[in-house]
Amino acid sequence: MLHWLPENISTYGHRIDGILQAIAWIVGVWFLLVEAVLFYFLIRYRRRPGVSATYQPGTKWRPLLWLLVPAILILGFDLGIDFMQGPVWTEIKQSLPQPDQTIRIKGRQFVWEFTHPGRDGRLDTADDILATNQLTVPINTKIQFELQSADVIHSLWIPNLRLKQDAVPGRTIPGWFEATKEGTFPVACAELCGSGHGVMKGEMRVLNAANYQKWLEEETKIGSR
Ligand SMILES: [Cu+2]
């Protein structure tokens, strides 16, 4: 049903898609139903000669039910969605799995700065690899990120990973992902952050182990030149 979404290439993406799908069904079915009733009433109770509209003060049960029943239904579906998404939220956002690699991502008007660990696999060492608007990660690897902002609120958005997280000045917000497909995927900013917000775009390259090693070697060579 949600085939128009960007391809999911994240280990947890299907969990997010499941919630989107459920919400789309719930909202979609009720939308059609409500519109059908609305148009039926529009025609059934249209203006007729000799029939004037009556005022409904809402003090009797019968008219009141038209408000109470939908309100209870909405509350019920809301709670259902909450119960469904709670475990997914806990799994993806509350608990960070043991990472294979940690990167740092900083939003800045109007670029994304990615700090990759170099060959030593650690951040804040001499061989760190800094790249603007280009994130490079190995496939099937648990990547933890430390998300920061240099100025205003940005939001890191990698649609193919089903990942969207605000970057807030003064805070380091952790998160994680694991990409399951090689290729190049868009990275965007999802929080209006100024005049250049629309061009605050980058890309994520997911490489297989051999190509990732090759990239590391090349970047290390460039860095030591
Ligand atoms: Cu922005």
XYZ file of N, CA and C and ligand atoms in Angstrom:
676
model
N 0.826 -1.201 0.000
C 0.000 0.000 0.000
C 0.868 1.262 0.000
N 2.030 1.185 0.695
C 2.897 2.366 0.761
C 4.054 2.227 -0.222
N 3.747 1.742 -1.423
C 4.808 1.447 -2.376
C 5.502 2.700 -2.895
N 4.883 3.884 -2.666
C 5.510 5.110 -3.161
C 6.616 5.596 -2.214
N 6.752 4.987 -1.043
C 7.818 5.401 -0.132
C 9.175 5.056 -0.731
N 10.232 5.809 -0.374
C 11.563 5.444 -0.849
C 11.913 4.029 -0.362
N 12.732 3.347 -1.119
C 13.107 1.976 -0.762
C 13.715 1.934 0.647
N 13.284 0.977 1.416
C 13.832 0.836 2.763
C 15.137 0.058 2.713
N 16.225 0.666 3.254
C 17.505 -0.045 3.271
C 18.060 -0.095 4.696
N 17.150 -0.079 5.673
C 17.589 -0.065 7.060
C 17.048 -1.294 7.767
N 17.813 -1.806 8.729
C 17.387 -3.024 9.430
C 16.069 -2.809 10.166
N 15.832 -1.580 10.646
C 14.595 -1.363 11.407
C 13.510 -0.653 10.593
N 13.795 -0.357 9.326
C 12.851 0.408 8.520
C 11.483 -0.237 8.400
N 11.451 -1.583 8.324
C 10.150 -2.239 8.138
C 9.235 -2.045 9.350
N 9.853 -1.831 10.528
C 9.033 -1.597 11.731
C 8.331 -0.241 11.621
N 9.077 0.763 11.134
C 8.507 2.106 10.945
C 7.418 2.042 9.862
N 7.733 1.343 8.774
C 6.770 1.242 7.677
C 5.477 0.561 8.137
N 5.612 -0.405 9.038
C 4.437 -1.101 9.565
C 3.496 -0.116 10.257
N 4.083 0.807 11.036
C 3.257 1.801 11.734
C 2.625 2.759 10.723
N 3.447 3.215 9.756
C 2.908 4.126 8.732
C 1.742 3.473 8.015
N 1.899 2.181 7.723
C 0.862 1.449 7.004
C -0.422 1.370 7.820
N -0.258 1.041 9.107
C -1.447 0.931 9.970
C -2.154 2.282 10.064
N -1.378 3.351 10.247
C -1.986 4.686 10.365
C -2.682 5.060 9.048
N -2.026 4.746 7.923
C -2.621 5.074 6.626
C -3.959 4.353 6.451
N -4.024 3.080 6.883
C -5.284 2.333 6.781
C -6.362 2.932 7.664
N -5.995 3.176 8.922
C -6.990 3.701 9.875
C -7.537 5.036 9.374
N -6.611 5.948 9.030
C -7.033 7.282 8.598
C -7.772 7.201 7.257
N -7.277 6.354 6.345
C -7.864 6.246 5.011
C -9.295 5.738 5.048
N -9.524 4.656 5.799
C -10.867 4.067 5.860
C -11.846 5.053 6.481
N -11.439 5.690 7.576
C -12.337 6.645 8.246
C -12.577 7.871 7.389
N -11.556 8.300 6.652
C -11.732 9.458 5.766
C -12.834 9.168 4.743
N -12.748 8.009 4.109
C -13.741 7.665 3.085
C -15.143 7.554 3.691
N -15.191 6.904 4.863
C -16.472 6.712 5.535
C -17.113 8.050 5.899
N -16.319 8.942 6.486
C -16.830 10.233 6.938
C -17.275 11.089 5.744
N -16.463 11.053 4.670
C -16.845 11.819 3.472
C -18.153 11.289 2.893
N -18.322 9.969 2.904
C -19.539 9.365 2.366
C -20.747 9.832 3.175
N -20.631 9.794 4.501
C -21.736 10.227 5.370
C -22.020 11.716 5.148
N -20.941 12.508 5.044
C -21.092 13.956 4.845
C -21.895 14.248 3.575
N -21.509 13.594 2.479
C -22.194 13.859 1.214
C -23.628 13.309 1.232
N -23.828 12.184 1.906
C -25.185 11.645 2.034
C -26.070 12.656 2.764
N -25.567 13.201 3.868
C -26.348 14.180 4.648
C -26.587 15.462 3.853
N -25.555 15.881 3.086
C -25.699 17.094 2.280
C -26.892 16.965 1.328
N -27.039 15.802 0.752
C -28.108 15.589 -0.222
C -29.436 15.290 0.479
N -29.356 14.404 1.475
C -30.573 13.965 2.189
C -31.261 15.136 2.886
N -30.468 16.028 3.479
C -31.059 17.145 4.244
C -30.867 18.477 3.529
N -30.893 18.457 2.209
C -30.714 19.695 1.445
C -31.911 20.635 1.650
N -31.708 21.871 1.252
C -32.779 22.863 1.453
C -34.027 22.472 0.656
N -35.117 22.529 1.354
C -36.394 22.228 0.684
C -37.400 23.303 1.059
N -38.325 23.627 0.149
C -39.331 24.642 0.483
C -40.182 24.177 1.658
N -40.397 25.052 2.604
C -41.267 24.735 3.731
C -40.571 24.036 4.884
N -39.305 23.655 4.714
C -38.574 22.976 5.799
C -37.455 23.892 6.273
N -37.501 24.296 7.556
C -36.425 25.163 8.047
C -35.509 24.376 8.988
N -34.287 24.823 9.080
C -33.308 24.142 9.934
C -33.691 24.330 11.394
N -33.342 23.318 12.225
C -33.636 23.453 13.661
C -32.330 23.640 14.422
N -32.422 24.294 15.554
C -31.256 24.515 16.390
C -31.074 23.333 17.341
N -29.864 22.751 17.381
C -29.601 21.613 18.267
C -28.715 22.084 19.418
N -29.271 22.285 20.601
C -28.447 22.785 21.712
C -27.492 21.720 22.271
N -27.659 20.458 21.892
C -26.762 19.410 22.368
C -27.020 19.023 23.807
N -28.220 19.197 24.267
C -28.547 18.841 25.656
C -29.212 17.472 25.741
N -29.565 16.917 24.600
C -30.182 15.582 24.619
C -29.159 14.551 24.168
N -29.375 13.316 24.616
C -28.397 12.262 24.336
C -28.218 11.976 22.848
N -29.327 11.984 22.125
C -29.242 11.574 20.714
C -28.278 12.456 19.896
N -28.454 13.789 19.923
C -27.474 14.601 19.195
C -26.083 14.558 19.825
N -26.054 14.430 21.163
C -24.744 14.384 21.836
C -23.903 13.190 21.381
N -24.618 12.081 21.087
C -23.894 10.860 20.684
C -23.088 11.074 19.405
N -23.578 12.005 18.553
C -22.833 12.279 17.325
C -21.441 12.843 17.627
N -21.285 13.442 18.805
C -19.960 13.935 19.202
C -19.202 12.906 20.024
N -19.941 12.270 20.964
C -19.264 11.390 21.918
C -18.726 10.116 21.264
N -19.539 9.518 20.390
C -19.099 8.258 19.784
C -17.833 8.461 18.942
N -17.801 9.480 18.033
C -16.549 9.693 17.292
C -15.369 10.011 18.214
N -15.623 10.802 19.281
C -14.521 11.153 20.183
C -13.938 9.900 20.831
N -14.818 8.979 21.247
C -14.337 7.742 21.877
C -13.602 6.871 20.853
N -14.150 6.826 19.641
C -13.498 6.033 18.584
C -12.094 6.576 18.303
N -11.988 7.911 18.194
C -10.685 8.513 17.904
C -9.703 8.215 19.022
N -10.183 8.352 20.276
C -9.319 8.060 21.416
C -8.858 6.599 21.363
N -9.793 5.699 21.040
C -9.458 4.275 20.971
C -8.392 3.994 19.919
N -8.571 4.569 18.722
C -7.576 4.343 17.666
C -6.241 4.990 18.017
N -6.296 6.171 18.654
C -5.061 6.837 19.083
C -4.280 5.956 20.048
N -5.011 5.417 21.037
C -4.337 4.565 22.021
C -3.795 3.302 21.350
N -4.565 2.774 20.382
C -4.102 1.594 19.643
C -2.788 1.878 18.939
N -2.703 3.053 18.290
C -1.466 3.434 17.589
C -0.333 3.596 18.603
N -0.655 4.208 19.759
C 0.368 4.377 20.801
C 0.929 3.029 21.245
N 0.040 2.075 21.492
C 0.496 0.770 21.948
C 1.319 0.060 20.877
N 0.974 0.332 19.613
C 1.684 -0.316 18.523
C 3.083 0.286 18.352
N 3.162 1.635 18.452
C 4.445 2.262 18.163
C 5.385 2.302 19.377
N 4.819 2.109 20.580
C 5.646 2.163 21.792
C 6.859 1.244 21.733
N 6.634 -0.053 21.492
C 7.771 -0.981 21.452
C 8.758 -0.637 20.340
N 8.250 -0.141 19.199
C 9.144 0.204 18.080
C 10.029 1.380 18.484
N 9.401 2.368 19.134
C 10.155 3.535 19.615
C 11.238 3.091 20.599
N 10.847 2.215 21.531
C 11.807 1.740 22.536
C 12.966 1.015 21.853
N 12.607 0.170 20.895
C 13.643 -0.639 20.233
C 14.616 0.242 19.448
N 14.093 1.251 18.742
C 14.948 2.014 17.840
C 15.582 3.227 18.522
N 14.805 3.909 19.365
C 15.282 5.194 19.896
C 15.816 5.112 21.324
N 15.241 4.237 22.145
C 15.638 4.234 23.552
C 16.878 3.388 23.798
N 16.991 2.290 23.040
C 18.119 1.400 23.300
C 19.075 1.459 22.112
N 20.327 1.787 22.400
C 21.332 1.824 21.343
C 22.093 0.508 21.369
N 22.088 -0.224 20.266
C 22.840 -1.474 20.256
C 24.342 -1.192 20.297
N 25.109 -2.184 20.694
C 26.578 -2.051 20.708
C 27.029 -1.693 19.288
N 27.622 -0.492 19.106
C 27.952 -0.085 17.732
C 29.235 -0.737 17.219
N 29.306 -0.936 15.899
C 30.554 -1.371 15.261
C 31.414 -0.154 14.952
N 30.751 0.995 14.805
C 31.474 2.203 14.432
C 30.682 3.416 14.926
N 31.393 4.455 15.308
C 30.709 5.693 15.728
C 31.155 6.838 14.822
N 30.178 7.604 14.359
C 30.501 8.770 13.536
C 29.894 10.007 14.197
N 30.380 11.176 13.766
C 29.800 12.413 14.300
C 29.185 13.183 13.137
N 27.990 13.683 13.357
C 27.298 14.426 12.302
C 26.945 15.795 12.858
N 27.355 16.829 12.117
C 27.042 18.175 12.595
C 26.299 18.953 11.512
N 25.164 19.510 11.867
C 24.428 20.370 10.950
C 24.937 21.789 11.111
N 25.106 22.461 9.979
C 25.578 23.844 10.003
C 24.904 24.545 8.850
N 24.471 25.793 9.050
C 23.827 26.521 7.944
C 24.812 26.620 6.781
N 24.734 25.946 5.634
C 23.659 25.037 5.296
C 24.261 23.754 4.721
N 25.069 23.126 5.543
C 25.711 21.864 5.131
C 25.646 20.841 6.262
N 25.900 19.587 5.889
C 26.094 18.521 6.870
C 27.573 18.179 6.919
N 28.129 18.163 8.120
C 29.541 17.781 8.272
C 29.605 16.397 8.917
N 30.274 15.495 8.236
C 30.382 14.122 8.731
C 31.817 13.828 9.148
N 32.001 13.434 10.394
C 33.334 13.033 10.844
C 33.346 11.515 10.984
N 34.157 10.873 10.133
C 34.264 9.411 10.167
C 35.526 9.036 10.934
N 35.505 7.945 11.676
C 36.752 7.478 12.275
C 37.658 6.963 11.154
N 38.932 7.185 11.270
C 39.851 6.689 10.239
C 40.133 5.209 10.442
N 41.335 4.789 10.069
C 41.639 3.358 10.125
C 41.685 2.799 11.544
N 41.937 3.706 12.517
C 41.979 3.215 13.909
C 40.573 2.958 14.469
N 39.542 3.339 13.704
C 38.174 3.060 14.137
C 37.696 3.938 15.280
N 38.479 4.990 15.621
C 38.082 5.830 16.753
C 37.956 7.296 16.324
N 37.040 7.996 16.966
C 36.879 9.428 16.678
C 37.884 10.229 17.497
N 38.066 11.491 17.097
C 38.952 12.426 17.798
C 40.400 11.951 17.823
N 40.813 11.343 16.740
C 42.225 11.001 16.579
C 42.692 11.629 15.263
N 44.018 11.578 15.025
C 44.602 12.309 13.899
C 44.060 11.839 12.547
N 43.640 10.577 12.470
C 43.249 10.067 11.146
C 41.738 10.178 10.875
N 41.026 10.973 11.679
C 39.593 11.178 11.403
C 39.407 11.702 9.977
N 38.326 11.316 9.370
C 38.050 11.767 8.000
C 36.821 12.676 8.018
N 37.064 13.942 7.690
C 35.969 14.915 7.693
C 35.471 15.116 6.270
N 34.182 15.034 6.081
C 33.633 15.236 4.735
C 32.382 16.083 4.834
N 32.258 17.028 3.912
C 31.078 17.878 3.900
C 30.055 17.301 2.934
N 28.861 17.112 3.419
C 27.733 16.632 2.623
C 27.929 15.227 2.059
N 28.944 14.510 2.514
C 29.075 13.132 2.046
C 29.413 12.194 3.204
N 28.455 11.313 3.455
C 28.627 10.319 4.513
C 28.957 8.988 3.843
N 29.989 8.326 4.347
C 30.372 7.031 3.772
C 30.352 5.989 4.882
N 29.557 4.948 4.674
C 29.460 3.907 5.709
C 29.557 2.525 5.076
N 30.091 1.564 5.855
C 30.100 0.188 5.350
C 28.726 -0.458 5.506
N 28.437 -1.387 4.609
C 27.147 -2.077 4.629
C 27.084 -3.039 5.831
N 25.873 -3.361 6.272
C 25.646 -4.331 7.352
C 26.495 -4.056 8.590
N 26.585 -2.799 8.956
C 27.405 -2.405 10.099
C 26.560 -1.498 10.995
N 26.595 -1.779 12.288
C 25.828 -0.925 13.211
C 26.585 0.372 13.430
N 26.014 1.456 12.886
C 26.643 2.757 12.982
C 25.923 3.565 14.052
N 26.680 4.008 15.041
C 26.098 4.933 16.014
C 26.521 6.335 15.602
N 25.600 7.289 15.722
C 26.011 8.655 15.400
C 25.813 9.569 16.597
N 26.669 10.599 16.631
C 26.498 11.672 17.620
C 26.075 12.882 16.809
N 24.844 13.308 17.015
C 24.305 14.378 16.174
C 24.377 15.721 16.894
N 24.965 16.697 16.220
C 25.119 18.030 16.815
C 24.702 19.101 15.819
N 24.553 20.318 16.354
C 24.308 21.450 15.465
C 25.262 22.578 15.839
N 25.758 23.286 14.824
C 26.693 24.380 15.075
C 25.967 25.700 15.283
N 24.688 25.775 14.899
C 24.019 27.075 14.968
C 22.545 26.995 15.377
N 21.700 26.545 14.475
C 20.255 26.516 14.768
C 19.760 25.069 14.758
N 18.473 24.877 14.950
C 17.944 23.510 14.915
C 17.888 23.016 13.469
N 18.499 21.870 13.236
C 18.397 21.190 11.949
C 17.747 19.834 12.210
N 17.468 19.109 11.153
C 16.965 17.758 11.357
C 17.567 16.828 10.311
N 18.291 15.857 10.807
C 18.944 14.894 9.911
C 17.891 13.947 9.355
N 17.818 13.917 8.030
C 16.782 13.078 7.414
C 17.403 12.217 6.325
N 17.372 10.913 6.546
C 17.833 9.967 5.529
C 16.650 9.040 5.240
N 15.817 9.432 4.252
C 14.545 8.720 4.058
C 14.702 7.211 3.863
N 15.724 6.785 3.119
C 15.874 5.350 2.856
C 16.173 4.546 4.123
N 16.688 5.228 5.151
C 16.963 4.547 6.423
C 15.777 4.655 7.379
N 14.756 5.405 6.968
C 13.636 5.732 7.861
C 14.190 6.404 9.115
N 15.102 7.321 8.912
C 15.767 8.004 10.017
C 15.548 9.502 9.914
N 14.997 10.078 10.961
C 14.841 11.530 11.026
C 15.050 11.933 12.479
N 16.011 12.794 12.709
C 16.324 13.189 14.084
C 16.744 14.648 14.126
N 16.132 15.408 15.020
C 16.503 16.819 15.178
C 17.930 16.937 15.701
N 18.622 17.971 15.236
C 19.934 18.339 15.774
C 19.745 19.660 16.498
N 20.046 19.679 17.792
C 19.749 20.847 18.616
C 21.055 21.460 19.119
N 21.233 22.789 18.928
C 22.479 23.425 19.377
C 22.718 23.164 20.862
N 23.967 22.857 21.212
C 24.317 22.632 22.615
C 24.094 21.213 23.093
N 23.521 20.390 22.227
C 23.286 19.006 22.651
C 23.949 18.023 21.699
N 24.329 16.870 22.238
C 24.806 15.775 21.392
C 23.785 14.660 21.515
N 23.089 14.396 20.403
C 21.993 13.426 20.438
C 22.451 12.130 19.759
N 22.434 11.037 20.498
C 22.877 9.776 19.906
C 21.759 9.075 19.136
N 22.141 8.282 18.191
C 21.187 7.470 17.444
C 21.965 6.400 16.698
N 21.256 5.575 15.940
C 21.973 4.523 15.219
C 21.208 4.087 13.985
N 21.926 3.377 13.125
C 21.275 2.760 11.973
C 22.198 1.667 11.427
N 21.631 0.825 10.615
C 22.424 -0.204 9.924
C 21.884 -0.307 8.512
N 22.714 0.041 7.535
C 22.274 0.016 6.138
C 22.481 -1.379 5.556
N 21.510 -1.815 4.759
C 21.555 -3.190 4.254
C 21.705 -3.263 2.739
N 21.931 -2.113 2.098
C 22.066 -2.142 0.643
C 23.135 -1.158 0.185
N 23.970 -1.596 -0.748
C 24.975 -0.688 -1.305
C 24.308 0.348 -2.192
N 24.950 1.509 -2.295
C 24.403 2.524 -3.191
C 24.583 3.916 -2.607
N 24.007 4.883 -3.309
C 24.072 6.275 -2.869
C 22.653 6.751 -2.580
N 22.477 7.342 -1.416
C 21.134 7.710 -0.970
C 21.129 9.149 -0.461
N 20.010 9.873 -0.644
C 19.993 11.283 -0.256
C 19.944 11.506 1.258
N 20.590 12.592 1.663
C 20.525 13.067 3.045
C 19.982 14.491 2.976
N 18.995 14.805 3.764
C 18.399 16.139 3.692
C 18.266 16.738 5.086
N 17.884 18.003 5.114
C 17.543 18.645 6.381
C 16.024 18.780 6.409
N 15.425 18.357 7.518
C 13.966 18.351 7.589
C 13.434 19.396 8.557
N 14.262 20.371 8.883
C 13.799 21.432 9.789
C 14.186 22.763 9.170
N 13.182 23.606 8.929
C 13.452 24.901 8.309
C 14.507 25.646 9.132
N 15.673 25.897 8.525
C 16.806 26.396 9.307
C 17.382 27.689 8.742
N 16.695 28.290 7.784
C 17.195 29.539 7.228
C 17.019 29.559 5.728
N 17.602 30.603 5.108
C 17.356 30.812 3.674
C 17.895 29.670 2.815
N 18.939 28.986 3.282
C 19.534 27.919 2.464
C 19.031 26.535 2.833
N 17.963 26.476 3.607
C 17.447 25.166 4.057
C 17.209 24.212 2.884
N 16.644 24.764 1.801
C 16.284 23.921 0.662
C 17.481 23.288 -0.040
N 18.655 23.893 0.137
C 19.836 23.320 -0.542
C 20.712 22.568 0.446
N 20.240 22.376 1.655
C 21.034 21.654 2.667
C 20.885 20.155 2.427
N 21.609 19.702 1.426
C 21.467 18.309 1.010
C 22.825 17.644 0.945
N 22.847 16.378 1.212
C 24.072 15.611 1.068
C 23.731 14.238 0.553
N 24.716 13.343 0.624
C 24.398 11.973 0.238
C 25.129 10.991 1.132
N 24.533 9.820 1.230
C 25.141 8.749 2.004
C 25.540 7.647 1.032
N 26.822 7.268 1.103
C 27.257 6.153 0.275
C 27.410 4.928 1.163
N 26.768 3.863 0.772
C 26.909 2.603 1.500
C 27.794 1.691 0.652
N 28.936 1.318 1.225
C 29.916 0.527 0.464
C 30.053 -0.872 1.046
N 30.402 -1.838 0.210
C 30.696 -3.167 0.748
C 32.049 -3.123 1.453
N 32.374 -4.177 2.194
C 33.554 -4.147 3.070
C 34.824 -3.809 2.291
N 34.991 -4.419 1.104
C 36.223 -4.212 0.330
C 36.316 -2.758 -0.139
N 35.214 -2.239 -0.684
C 35.228 -0.856 -1.168
C 35.389 0.139 -0.020
N 34.842 -0.221 1.138
C 34.990 0.679 2.281
C 36.457 0.749 2.698
N 37.126 -0.396 2.708
C 38.564 -0.421 3.051
C 39.348 0.422 2.049
N 38.987 0.275 0.762
C 39.664 1.030 -0.285
C 39.474 2.533 -0.055
N 38.246 2.910 0.264
C 37.942 4.328 0.522
C 38.764 4.838 1.709
N 38.843 3.997 2.771
C 39.631 4.375 3.961
C 41.085 4.630 3.587
N 41.637 3.701 2.778
C 43.057 3.825 2.374
C 43.254 5.125 1.602
N 42.353 5.371 0.640
C 42.500 6.571 -0.195
C 42.407 7.841 0.636
N 41.428 7.883 1.520
C 41.243 9.084 2.345
C 42.427 9.287 3.273
N 42.984 8.184 3.782
C 44.132 8.287 4.682
C 45.328 8.840 3.925
N 45.485 8.375 2.666
C 46.584 8.869 1.838
C 46.449 10.372 1.586
N 45.231 10.788 1.225
C 44.993 12.211 0.964
C 45.284 13.024 2.230
N 44.813 12.479 3.381
C 44.962 13.190 4.646
C 46.410 13.370 5.055
N 47.276 12.386 4.706
C 48.670 12.447 5.173
C 49.564 13.165 4.173
N 48.999 13.590 3.047
C 49.808 14.265 2.047
C 50.283 15.644 2.489
Cu 17.368 22.941 7.305
